[in-house]
Coordinates of C-alpha atoms in Angstrom, one line a residue:
Chain A
M1 CA 0.0 -0.1 -0.1
S2 CA 2.6 2.3 0.5
D3 CA 3.7 4.5 -2.0
L4 CA 7.5 4.7 -1.6
A5 CA 8.1 4.1 -5.6
R6 CA 6.3 7.9 -6.0
G7 CA 8.4 9.5 -3.0
R8 CA 5.6 9.5 -0.6
R9 CA 4.2 8.7 2.4
R10 CA 1.0 7.0 3.4
D11 CA -1.1 9.4 5.3
G12 CA -0.6 12.5 2.8
N13 CA -1.1 10.2 -0.4
N14 CA -4.4 8.6 0.5
T15 CA -6.2 12.4 1.9
E16 CA -4.8 14.3 -1.3
L17 CA -5.7 11.5 -3.5
E18 CA -9.0 12.1 -1.7
D19 CA -9.1 15.4 -1.8
R20 CA -8.4 15.5 -5.9
S21 CA -11.7 13.4 -6.6
H22 CA -13.6 16.2 -5.1
G23 CA -12.0 18.4 -7.2
R24 CA -10.6 21.0 -5.1
S25 CA -9.6 23.3 -7.7
R26 CA -9.3 26.9 -7.4
W27 CA -13.3 28.0 -8.6
S28 CA -14.5 24.4 -6.8
H29 CA -16.4 26.2 -4.4
C30 CA -18.4 28.1 -6.8
R31 CA -19.5 24.8 -8.0
K32 CA -22.8 23.9 -7.2
R33 CA -22.3 19.6 -8.1
G34 CA -19.2 17.6 -8.8
V35 CA -17.8 16.4 -11.8
D36 CA -20.8 12.7 -11.3
G37 CA -23.3 15.5 -11.3
S38 CA -23.5 15.4 -7.4
L39 CA -24.5 18.2 -4.9
R40 CA -21.6 19.9 -3.2
S41 CA -20.8 18.4 0.3
R42 CA -19.1 21.1 1.8
R43 CA -15.1 20.5 2.1
D44 CA -13.2 20.8 4.9
D45 CA -9.4 20.2 3.5
Y46 CA -9.2 22.0 0.7
D47 CA -12.9 24.0 1.0
D48 CA -12.3 27.2 -1.0
G49 CA -15.2 29.1 0.8
E50 CA -15.3 29.5 5.0
D51 CA -11.5 31.1 5.3
D52 CA -12.7 33.9 2.7
T53 CA -12.5 36.6 5.1
H54 CA -9.6 37.9 3.8
T55 CA -9.6 37.2 -0.2
N56 CA -13.3 37.6 -1.1
S57 CA -12.9 40.2 -3.2
R58 CA -15.8 38.8 -5.5
N59 CA -19.7 39.7 -6.7
A60 CA -21.7 37.6 -4.5
S61 CA -23.0 36.5 -8.1
F62 CA -20.4 34.4 -8.2
T63 CA -21.2 32.2 -6.0
T64 CA -24.6 30.4 -6.0
P65 CA -27.3 31.0 -3.8
E66 CA -27.7 28.2 -1.7
S67 CA -27.9 28.4 2.1
R68 CA -24.5 27.1 3.8
G69 CA -24.7 27.1 7.1
P70 CA -22.2 27.1 9.5
V71 CA -21.3 22.9 10.0
S72 CA -20.6 22.1 13.1
R73 CA -16.8 20.7 12.4
Y74 CA -18.0 17.8 15.3
A75 CA -20.4 17.1 12.0
R76 CA -17.3 16.8 9.9
R77 CA -15.1 14.8 10.8
A78 CA -16.7 12.3 13.7
D79 CA -13.9 9.9 13.9
W80 CA -11.4 9.9 16.6
G81 CA -8.3 9.4 14.4
S82 CA -8.9 12.4 12.4
Q83 CA -10.3 14.8 15.5
V84 CA -7.1 13.6 17.2
E85 CA -4.8 14.4 14.5
E86 CA -7.0 18.4 14.3
E87 CA -5.9 18.8 18.1
E88 CA -2.7 17.9 17.8
M89 CA -2.2 20.0 14.4
K90 CA -4.1 23.4 15.9
R91 CA -1.4 22.9 19.3
D92 CA 1.6 22.5 17.8
V93 CA 0.0 26.1 15.3
Q94 CA -0.3 27.0 18.5
R95 CA 3.1 27.1 19.6
D96 CA 4.0 27.9 17.0
M97 CA 2.5 30.7 16.6
Q98 CA 4.0 31.9 20.2
R99 CA 7.3 30.7 19.2
Y100 CA 7.4 33.0 16.2
R101 CA 5.5 36.4 18.4
R102 CA 8.6 35.6 20.5
R103 CA 10.9 35.3 17.7
L104 CA 9.2 39.1 16.7
L105 CA 9.5 40.9 19.6
A106 CA 13.6 39.4 18.9
G107 CA 14.2 41.1 16.5
E108 CA 15.6 38.2 14.4
V109 CA 12.7 38.0 11.8
T110 CA 12.9 41.7 10.3
Q111 CA 15.9 41.4 9.3
R112 CA 16.4 38.4 7.6
E113 CA 13.0 38.7 6.0
R114 CA 14.7 41.9 4.6
K115 CA 17.7 39.8 2.8
T116 CA 15.1 37.5 1.4
S117 CA 11.8 38.8 1.3
S118 CA 10.0 38.6 -1.9
G119 CA 9.0 41.6 -2.2
S120 CA 5.9 42.2 -0.7
S121 CA 4.6 44.6 -0.8
G122 CA 5.6 48.1 1.0
S123 CA 7.2 47.6 4.3
C124 CA 9.3 44.1 5.3
D125 CA 8.8 44.3 9.2
S126 CA 6.3 42.2 10.3
K127 CA 5.1 44.5 13.1
E128 CA 2.9 42.9 15.2
G129 CA -1.1 42.4 14.2
E130 CA 0.2 44.2 10.6
N131 CA 1.5 41.8 8.4
V132 CA 1.0 39.1 11.2
E133 CA -1.9 36.3 9.9
M134 CA -3.3 34.8 13.3
D135 CA -7.1 33.5 12.6
E136 CA -6.6 30.0 13.8
V137 CA -7.6 28.2 9.8
V138 CA -6.1 30.5 7.6
L139 CA -3.4 28.7 9.6
L140 CA -4.9 24.9 9.9
R141 CA -5.0 25.1 6.5
R142 CA -1.4 26.2 5.5
Q143 CA -0.1 24.0 8.2
K144 CA -1.8 20.8 6.6
Q145 CA -0.2 22.2 3.0
I146 CA 3.1 22.2 4.6
N147 CA 3.0 18.9 6.5
Y148 CA 1.4 17.2 2.7
G149 CA 5.2 18.2 1.6
K150 CA 7.8 17.2 4.5
N151 CA 5.9 14.3 4.6
T152 CA 7.8 12.9 2.1
L153 CA 10.8 11.6 1.5
A154 CA 12.6 13.5 -0.3
Y155 CA 11.7 16.2 2.3
D156 CA 13.5 14.2 4.7
R157 CA 16.4 13.0 2.4
Y158 CA 16.5 17.7 1.7
V159 CA 17.0 17.5 5.2
K160 CA 19.4 15.7 6.3
E161 CA 22.1 16.2 2.8
V162 CA 21.9 20.0 3.4
P163 CA 21.2 22.4 7.5
K164 CA 20.0 25.0 7.5
H165 CA 22.7 27.7 7.1
M166 CA 23.5 26.0 4.2
R167 CA 20.6 26.6 2.9
Q168 CA 21.8 28.8 -0.5
P169 CA 18.4 31.0 -1.0
G170 CA 17.4 30.9 -4.5
V171 CA 19.0 27.1 -4.9
H172 CA 17.8 25.8 -1.5
P173 CA 13.6 25.0 -1.4
K174 CA 13.1 27.3 1.9
T175 CA 9.3 26.5 3.5
P176 CA 6.9 29.0 3.0
N177 CA 6.4 30.7 6.2
K178 CA 2.5 30.6 6.8
F179 CA 2.6 34.1 9.5
K180 CA 3.2 36.7 6.9
K181 CA 0.0 37.9 5.0
Y182 CA -0.1 36.6 1.7
S183 CA -3.8 36.0 -0.9
R184 CA -5.0 32.8 -1.1
R185 CA -3.5 32.3 -4.2
S186 CA -0.1 33.7 -3.5
W187 CA -0.3 31.5 -0.9
D188 CA -0.6 28.0 -2.9
Q189 CA 1.4 29.3 -5.4
Q190 CA 4.4 29.2 -2.7
I191 CA 3.1 26.0 -1.8
K192 CA 3.3 24.4 -4.8
L193 CA 6.5 26.1 -6.3
W194 CA 7.7 24.5 -3.0
K195 CA 6.9 21.3 -3.1
V196 CA 8.1 20.4 -7.2
K197 CA 11.9 22.6 -5.7
L198 CA 11.6 19.5 -3.2
H199 CA 11.5 16.8 -6.0
A200 CA 15.2 17.3 -6.9
W201 CA 15.6 15.3 -3.8
D202 CA 13.2 12.0 -4.2
P203 CA 14.7 9.0 -3.7
P204 CA 15.9 7.5 -6.3
A205 CA 12.9 4.7 -7.9
E206 CA 13.0 1.9 -6.1
E207 CA 10.5 -0.9 -9.3
E208 CA 8.9 0.3 -11.9
G209 CA 6.8 3.4 -11.9
G210 CA 9.5 5.1 -10.5
D211 CA 10.1 8.6 -12.0
A212 CA 12.7 7.7 -14.3
D213 CA 13.0 11.4 -15.2
A214 CA 13.8 12.6 -12.1
K215 CA 16.6 14.7 -11.4
N216 CA 18.6 11.8 -9.7
V217 CA 20.9 14.2 -6.9
E218 CA 23.0 11.5 -6.7
E219 CA 26.6 12.0 -7.9
L220 CA 28.8 9.4 -9.5
R221 CA 32.8 9.9 -9.4
F222 CA 34.0 9.1 -12.8
E223 CA 36.2 6.8 -11.7
D224 CA 33.0 4.7 -10.1
V225 CA 31.8 4.8 -13.2
M226 CA 34.1 3.6 -15.0
D227 CA 34.9 0.5 -12.7
I228 CA 31.5 -1.1 -14.3
E229 CA 32.1 -3.3 -17.3
L230 CA 29.2 -1.7 -20.1
D231 CA 28.9 -5.5 -21.5
F232 CA 25.8 -6.0 -18.4
P233 CA 22.6 -6.6 -20.4
I234 CA 21.1 -3.4 -20.4
L235 CA 17.2 -4.1 -18.9
S236 CA 15.5 -2.4 -21.0
D237 CA 12.4 -1.6 -18.1
A238 CA 9.3 0.5 -17.7
G239 CA 10.6 2.2 -14.7
S240 CA 14.9 2.0 -14.1
G241 CA 14.8 0.2 -11.0
T242 CA 17.2 0.8 -8.2
C243 CA 19.9 2.8 -10.5
S244 CA 23.1 3.3 -8.2
F245 CA 23.6 5.0 -12.5
S246 CA 21.8 8.4 -13.0
T247 CA 21.4 8.9 -16.5
R248 CA 21.5 12.6 -15.2
N249 CA 25.8 11.9 -14.4
L250 CA 26.6 14.1 -17.1
T251 CA 30.4 13.4 -17.3
L252 CA 28.8 9.4 -18.2
E253 CA 26.6 10.8 -21.4
D254 CA 29.2 13.1 -22.6
D255 CA 32.2 9.9 -22.8
D256 CA 29.5 8.3 -24.9
C257 CA 31.2 4.8 -23.6
G258 CA 30.6 3.0 -26.2
G259 CA 26.8 3.6 -27.2
T260 CA 25.3 2.3 -24.3
P261 CA 22.8 3.4 -22.4
V262 CA 24.0 3.7 -18.5
K263 CA 20.7 2.4 -16.6
M264 CA 20.7 -1.1 -15.1
Q265 CA 19.2 -3.1 -12.2
K266 CA 20.5 -3.5 -9.3
T267 CA 19.7 -6.8 -8.6
E268 CA 22.7 -8.0 -11.2
T269 CA 25.5 -5.2 -11.1
T270 CA 25.7 -4.4 -7.8
A271 CA 26.5 -7.7 -6.2
D272 CA 28.6 -8.1 -8.7
L273 CA 30.3 -4.9 -8.5
D274 CA 30.5 -5.8 -4.6
M275 CA 32.5 -8.8 -5.8
A276 CA 35.0 -6.5 -7.4
Chain B
M1 CA 23.1 -28.0 6.0
S2 CA 20.7 -31.0 5.8
P3 CA 17.6 -30.2 7.9
I4 CA 16.8 -31.5 11.7
P5 CA 14.1 -34.1 11.0
L6 CA 10.1 -33.5 12.2
L7 CA 11.3 -34.2 16.5
R8 CA 9.7 -31.5 18.5
Y9 CA 11.7 -30.5 21.2
E10 CA 10.4 -28.3 23.5
I11 CA 13.1 -26.1 25.9
I12 CA 11.7 -24.0 28.2
L13 CA 14.5 -21.1 29.8
I14 CA 13.4 -20.1 32.6
L15 CA 15.0 -16.6 32.7
E16 CA 14.7 -14.5 36.5
Y17 CA 15.6 -11.2 37.1
T18 CA 15.5 -10.5 41.5
R19 CA 15.1 -6.6 40.6
M20 CA 11.7 -6.8 38.4
N21 CA 10.9 -10.2 40.4
V22 CA 9.6 -11.4 37.5
C23 CA 9.7 -15.0 35.5
W24 CA 10.0 -15.5 32.0
V25 CA 9.1 -18.4 30.5
I26 CA 10.3 -18.6 26.8
H27 CA 8.7 -22.3 25.0
L28 CA 11.4 -23.1 22.0
K29 CA 10.1 -24.7 19.4
I30 CA 12.9 -26.1 17.1
N31 CA 11.0 -27.9 14.4
Q32 CA 10.2 -25.1 12.3
F33 CA 14.1 -24.5 12.1
D34 CA 16.3 -25.4 9.8
D35 CA 19.0 -25.7 11.2
T36 CA 20.2 -25.5 14.9
T37 CA 22.5 -22.6 14.5
G38 CA 19.2 -21.3 13.3
F39 CA 17.7 -22.2 16.5
W40 CA 20.5 -20.9 18.2
S41 CA 20.3 -17.4 16.3
Y42 CA 17.0 -17.4 17.4
C43 CA 17.6 -18.3 20.9
C44 CA 20.1 -15.4 21.4
L45 CA 17.2 -13.0 19.9
C46 CA 14.8 -13.8 22.8
L47 CA 17.2 -13.5 24.7
L48 CA 18.9 -10.6 23.5
N49 CA 15.3 -9.1 23.1
S50 CA 13.9 -10.1 27.2
L51 CA 16.6 -8.4 28.7
A52 CA 16.3 -5.6 26.1
M53 CA 12.3 -5.5 27.7
E54 CA 14.0 -6.1 31.0
N55 CA 15.8 -2.9 31.3
S56 CA 13.1 -0.6 30.6
P57 CA 10.8 -0.5 33.8
E58 CA 7.5 -0.7 32.5
D59 CA 5.8 -4.5 32.4
Y60 CA 3.9 -4.8 29.7
K61 CA 2.1 -7.1 30.9
I62 CA 2.2 -9.1 27.7
Q63 CA 2.9 -12.6 29.0
S64 CA -0.5 -13.3 28.3
F65 CA -0.1 -13.6 24.3
D66 CA 1.2 -16.0 23.0
L67 CA 4.9 -15.5 21.8
E68 CA 4.7 -15.1 18.7
T69 CA 2.5 -12.0 19.5
Q70 CA 4.8 -11.3 22.0
M71 CA 7.9 -11.1 19.5
L72 CA 5.4 -8.9 17.5
L73 CA 4.1 -6.2 19.6
K74 CA 8.0 -5.7 20.8
T75 CA 8.6 -5.2 17.5
A76 CA 6.3 -2.6 17.0
L77 CA 7.4 -0.5 20.0
K78 CA 10.9 -0.5 18.4
D79 CA 10.8 -0.6 15.0
P80 CA 7.1 0.5 14.4
G81 CA 8.0 1.5 10.6
S82 CA 7.9 -3.0 9.5
V83 CA 5.2 -4.1 11.1
N84 CA 1.5 -4.0 9.9
L85 CA 0.5 -1.5 12.9
D86 CA -3.6 -1.9 11.4
K87 CA -2.5 -5.3 13.0
V88 CA -1.4 -5.1 16.1
S89 CA -3.7 -2.2 16.6
N90 CA -6.5 -4.7 16.2
I91 CA -5.1 -7.4 18.6
I92 CA -4.1 -4.7 21.4
V93 CA -7.9 -3.4 21.1
D94 CA -9.2 -7.6 21.2
Q95 CA -7.3 -7.9 23.9
S96 CA -7.6 -5.6 25.9
L97 CA -11.6 -6.5 25.4
K98 CA -10.9 -10.1 26.8
D99 CA -8.6 -10.2 29.5
Q100 CA -9.2 -7.3 32.4
V101 CA -5.4 -7.7 33.7
F102 CA -4.1 -6.1 30.5
S103 CA -7.2 -3.6 29.6
K104 CA -5.5 -2.0 32.8
E105 CA -2.4 -1.5 31.1
A106 CA -2.9 -1.3 27.7
G107 CA -2.5 2.3 27.5
R108 CA 1.2 2.2 28.6
I109 CA 2.1 0.1 25.5
C110 CA 0.1 2.2 23.1
Y111 CA 1.2 4.7 24.2
T112 CA 5.3 3.6 23.8
I113 CA 4.2 2.7 20.2
V114 CA 2.9 6.0 19.5
Q115 CA 6.0 7.8 20.0
A116 CA 7.6 5.8 18.7
E117 CA 6.2 5.5 14.9
A118 CA 5.9 10.0 15.4
K119 CA 9.3 9.7 15.7
Q120 CA 10.8 7.1 13.5
N121 CA 8.6 8.8 10.6
N122 CA 6.4 11.1 11.6
G123 CA 2.9 9.3 11.7
S124 CA 0.0 8.5 13.0
M125 CA -1.1 5.3 11.9
F126 CA -1.5 3.6 14.6
R127 CA -2.8 5.9 16.5
R128 CA -6.1 6.5 13.7
N129 CA -6.0 3.0 14.3
L130 CA -6.7 2.5 18.1
L131 CA -8.9 4.8 17.7
N132 CA -10.7 4.9 15.4
R133 CA -11.4 0.8 16.7
L134 CA -12.2 1.9 20.1
Q135 CA -14.8 4.7 18.5
Q136 CA -16.8 1.9 16.3
E137 CA -16.9 0.1 20.3
F138 CA -18.1 2.5 22.0
K139 CA -20.9 2.9 19.2
E140 CA -21.9 -0.7 20.0
R141 CA -21.3 -0.4 23.5
E142 CA -25.0 -1.3 24.4
G143 CA -25.4 -5.2 22.4
T144 CA -22.0 -5.6 24.4
R145 CA -23.0 -4.5 27.3
A146 CA -26.3 -7.6 27.0
R147 CA -23.7 -9.5 25.4
S148 CA -21.0 -10.3 28.9
L149 CA -20.6 -7.8 31.6
Q150 CA -17.1 -8.7 31.2
E151 CA -16.6 -7.8 27.9
W152 CA -17.9 -4.2 28.2
I153 CA -16.1 -3.4 32.1
C154 CA -13.5 -4.4 30.7
F155 CA -14.1 -1.7 27.7
V156 CA -14.4 1.1 30.2
T157 CA -11.2 0.1 32.0
F158 CA -9.4 0.3 28.3
I159 CA -10.6 3.1 27.2
C160 CA -10.0 5.2 30.4
N161 CA -6.6 3.3 30.4
I162 CA -6.1 5.3 26.8
Y163 CA -7.6 8.4 27.3
D164 CA -4.9 8.6 31.2
Y165 CA -2.2 7.7 29.1
L166 CA -2.5 8.7 25.6
K167 CA -2.4 12.3 25.4
V168 CA -1.5 14.9 23.0
N169 CA 1.1 17.6 23.9
N170 CA 1.0 16.7 27.4
M171 CA -2.8 17.2 27.2
P172 CA -5.5 14.7 27.2
M173 CA -7.2 13.7 24.2
V174 CA -10.4 16.3 24.1
A175 CA -12.0 13.3 21.5
L176 CA -12.2 10.8 24.3
V177 CA -13.9 13.5 27.5
H178 CA -17.3 12.9 26.1
P179 CA -17.0 8.8 25.3
V180 CA -15.5 8.5 28.8
Y181 CA -18.0 10.6 30.4
D182 CA -21.1 8.5 28.6
C183 CA -19.1 5.6 29.6
L184 CA -19.7 6.2 33.3
M185 CA -22.7 7.6 33.2
R186 CA -24.3 4.8 31.7
L187 CA -22.5 2.4 35.2
A188 CA -24.1 5.3 37.8
Q189 CA -27.4 4.7 36.0
P190 CA -29.9 2.5 38.7
D191 CA -29.6 -1.1 37.0
A192 CA -25.5 -0.9 36.1
L193 CA -25.5 -0.4 40.7
M194 CA -26.9 -2.9 41.2
N195 CA -23.8 -4.9 40.2
E196 CA -21.0 -5.0 42.4
E197 CA -18.4 -5.7 39.0
E198 CA -20.2 -2.6 37.1
V199 CA -19.8 -0.4 41.0
D200 CA -16.2 -1.7 41.6
C201 CA -14.9 -0.8 37.2
L202 CA -16.9 3.0 37.9
V203 CA -15.2 3.5 40.5
L204 CA -11.9 2.9 39.9
Q205 CA -11.9 5.2 36.4
L206 CA -12.8 8.2 39.1
H207 CA -9.9 7.0 41.5
R208 CA -7.0 6.5 38.2
I209 CA -8.3 9.4 35.7
G210 CA -10.8 11.5 37.5
E211 CA -9.0 14.8 38.5
Q212 CA -7.4 15.1 34.7
L213 CA -11.1 14.4 33.2
E214 CA -13.0 17.2 35.9
K215 CA -10.7 19.3 34.9
S216 CA -11.7 18.6 30.8
N217 CA -15.2 19.3 31.3
G218 CA -16.3 19.5 35.3
Q219 CA -20.2 20.0 34.6
R220 CA -20.0 16.5 33.4
M221 CA -18.8 15.7 36.3
D222 CA -21.5 17.5 38.6
E223 CA -23.9 15.7 36.1
L224 CA -22.2 12.1 37.3
F225 CA -22.0 12.6 41.3
Y226 CA -25.9 14.0 41.3
L227 CA -26.5 10.8 40.0
L228 CA -23.6 8.9 42.5
R229 CA -25.6 10.6 45.2
D230 CA -28.7 9.2 44.3
G231 CA -27.7 6.1 43.7
F232 CA -26.7 5.8 47.3
L233 CA -29.4 7.4 48.5
L234 CA -32.3 6.1 47.2
Q235 CA -31.1 2.4 44.9
E236 CA -33.2 0.2 46.8
G237 CA -31.1 -3.2 46.9
L238 CA -27.4 -2.2 46.1
T239 CA -24.6 -4.3 48.1
S240 CA -23.3 -3.3 51.4
M241 CA -20.0 -3.3 49.5
S242 CA -21.7 -1.5 46.5
R243 CA -22.4 1.7 48.9
L244 CA -19.6 1.1 50.3
L245 CA -17.2 1.4 47.1
L246 CA -20.5 4.6 46.4
L247 CA -19.3 6.4 49.3
E248 CA -15.8 6.4 49.1
I249 CA -15.5 7.5 45.8
L250 CA -17.9 10.1 47.7
E251 CA -15.9 11.7 50.0
F252 CA -12.6 11.2 47.5
R253 CA -14.5 13.6 45.8
A254 CA -15.1 16.1 47.7
G255 CA -11.7 16.0 49.7
G256 CA -10.4 17.0 45.9
W257 CA -9.8 14.1 44.7
V258 CA -8.0 12.4 48.1
L259 CA -8.7 10.8 50.3
S260 CA -7.7 12.2 54.3
G261 CA -5.9 10.1 56.6
T262 CA -8.7 9.1 59.1
A263 CA -11.0 8.3 55.7
H264 CA -8.1 6.8 54.5
R265 CA -8.1 4.0 57.6
Y266 CA -11.2 4.2 57.8
Y267 CA -12.0 2.2 54.5
Y268 CA -8.8 0.0 54.0
S269 CA -8.3 -1.5 57.3
E270 CA -12.2 -1.7 56.3
I271 CA -11.7 -3.7 54.2
A272 CA -8.5 -6.0 54.9
D273 CA -10.5 -7.1 57.5

């Protein structure tokens, strides 16, 4: 069941698929019916409708005039497992908020933000109250999105490989700051870009169905590669198998060693290599 | 190496740990091994495992499980990612509903597995499955009670134990507060008060988690105690033991979830006789 080949964890994967089938596109809250024709129920996770107190500048005519009375959270998330997870997330967000406030007061944030600020309008000072997002609903939603990104193998590998103080802005992905004021679209886009960048640290695909085209950051030294005798059977396969030797290695591609592509199944080659 | 012919040897290893005062008895059947080397490796593994378990002061009380299950649980405690956590949580719940001793302490092992999973891969699959299973049992509690008083009592003990141990950021889980109260209120109903085992269960839970529960929701605790007072005063046919238990818990709460010295002497020396 675990979908390791796609570099994702079970938890995030299941819920995301669920959400996609309900069509969580940007405008889905305007639609009365889903793709299958059934009436849309209010969806909590990525529901556009309920939080738009900040960003809702659209006319009422954009939305179908159906009554959307407040739905109690209890009814929506009736199972205990989800309730407890939400509770845990709320507490984590509250704790994060306290930490952030302290950092603001200490003045750390303003300095760092000034350096790498992505051009948020006007002042870069996140003075308390002015540019700080405090709405719990928004914060929880953002935290959920961040969790989906952090719950991946790619993120784990990234964090292990590059310690925070070594991060270069622009090169290394940075988690968007959920406490800053952004519009809904801006935030969603930041998340999207961040997750795309994280894919650079996806693990090499294990079995078939893996991302044959994924950028593989594992670099090989030229000598290692030259040790391989290139008359190993080339297995043309759907997936690339656990390649220790990726096609991304530039030296290989340049130095066309006999014209044979280097994708190989791990099972056969490494066993032999270990002997050597 | 040629396989050993199908003879059954049962070897019993007795390990005594005077510090913990626990005696581990391990039955090993070697017909499942192809060679003696494998068998002795397995022996050593079991020994090491037992030692590792014993080093922690917690006694998970898993002796009632068969050996295979014990190994599974131990693996879950150390390497949750490698086992089927749904299966583990189901095993624990099933056993809790049957074994009264285990239901009193199962919360501890659950907590450890939850922590281990969170630490290992940030997951919460075990907790989620455990809670949802618990919720299922909760929905069917009335049927369970009608079918088997023992099982009902085990369930209440178990859910209260989970409430006690499985905390989120050191706070008890909000989602369980109302269900726990529902269970306790059920135990305080007139028909339940007639059964000494149910009264006993009720006061035991209140001793263990009453204080926390009151903090989570004081109003419902007040309601519960209205019922208890009524029961004590008005319920006909209560055994004297039941009345004793009820009076003690009334005093216990009145004293701020602590029994005064004199009260303690009264109740607990009486019982010893």
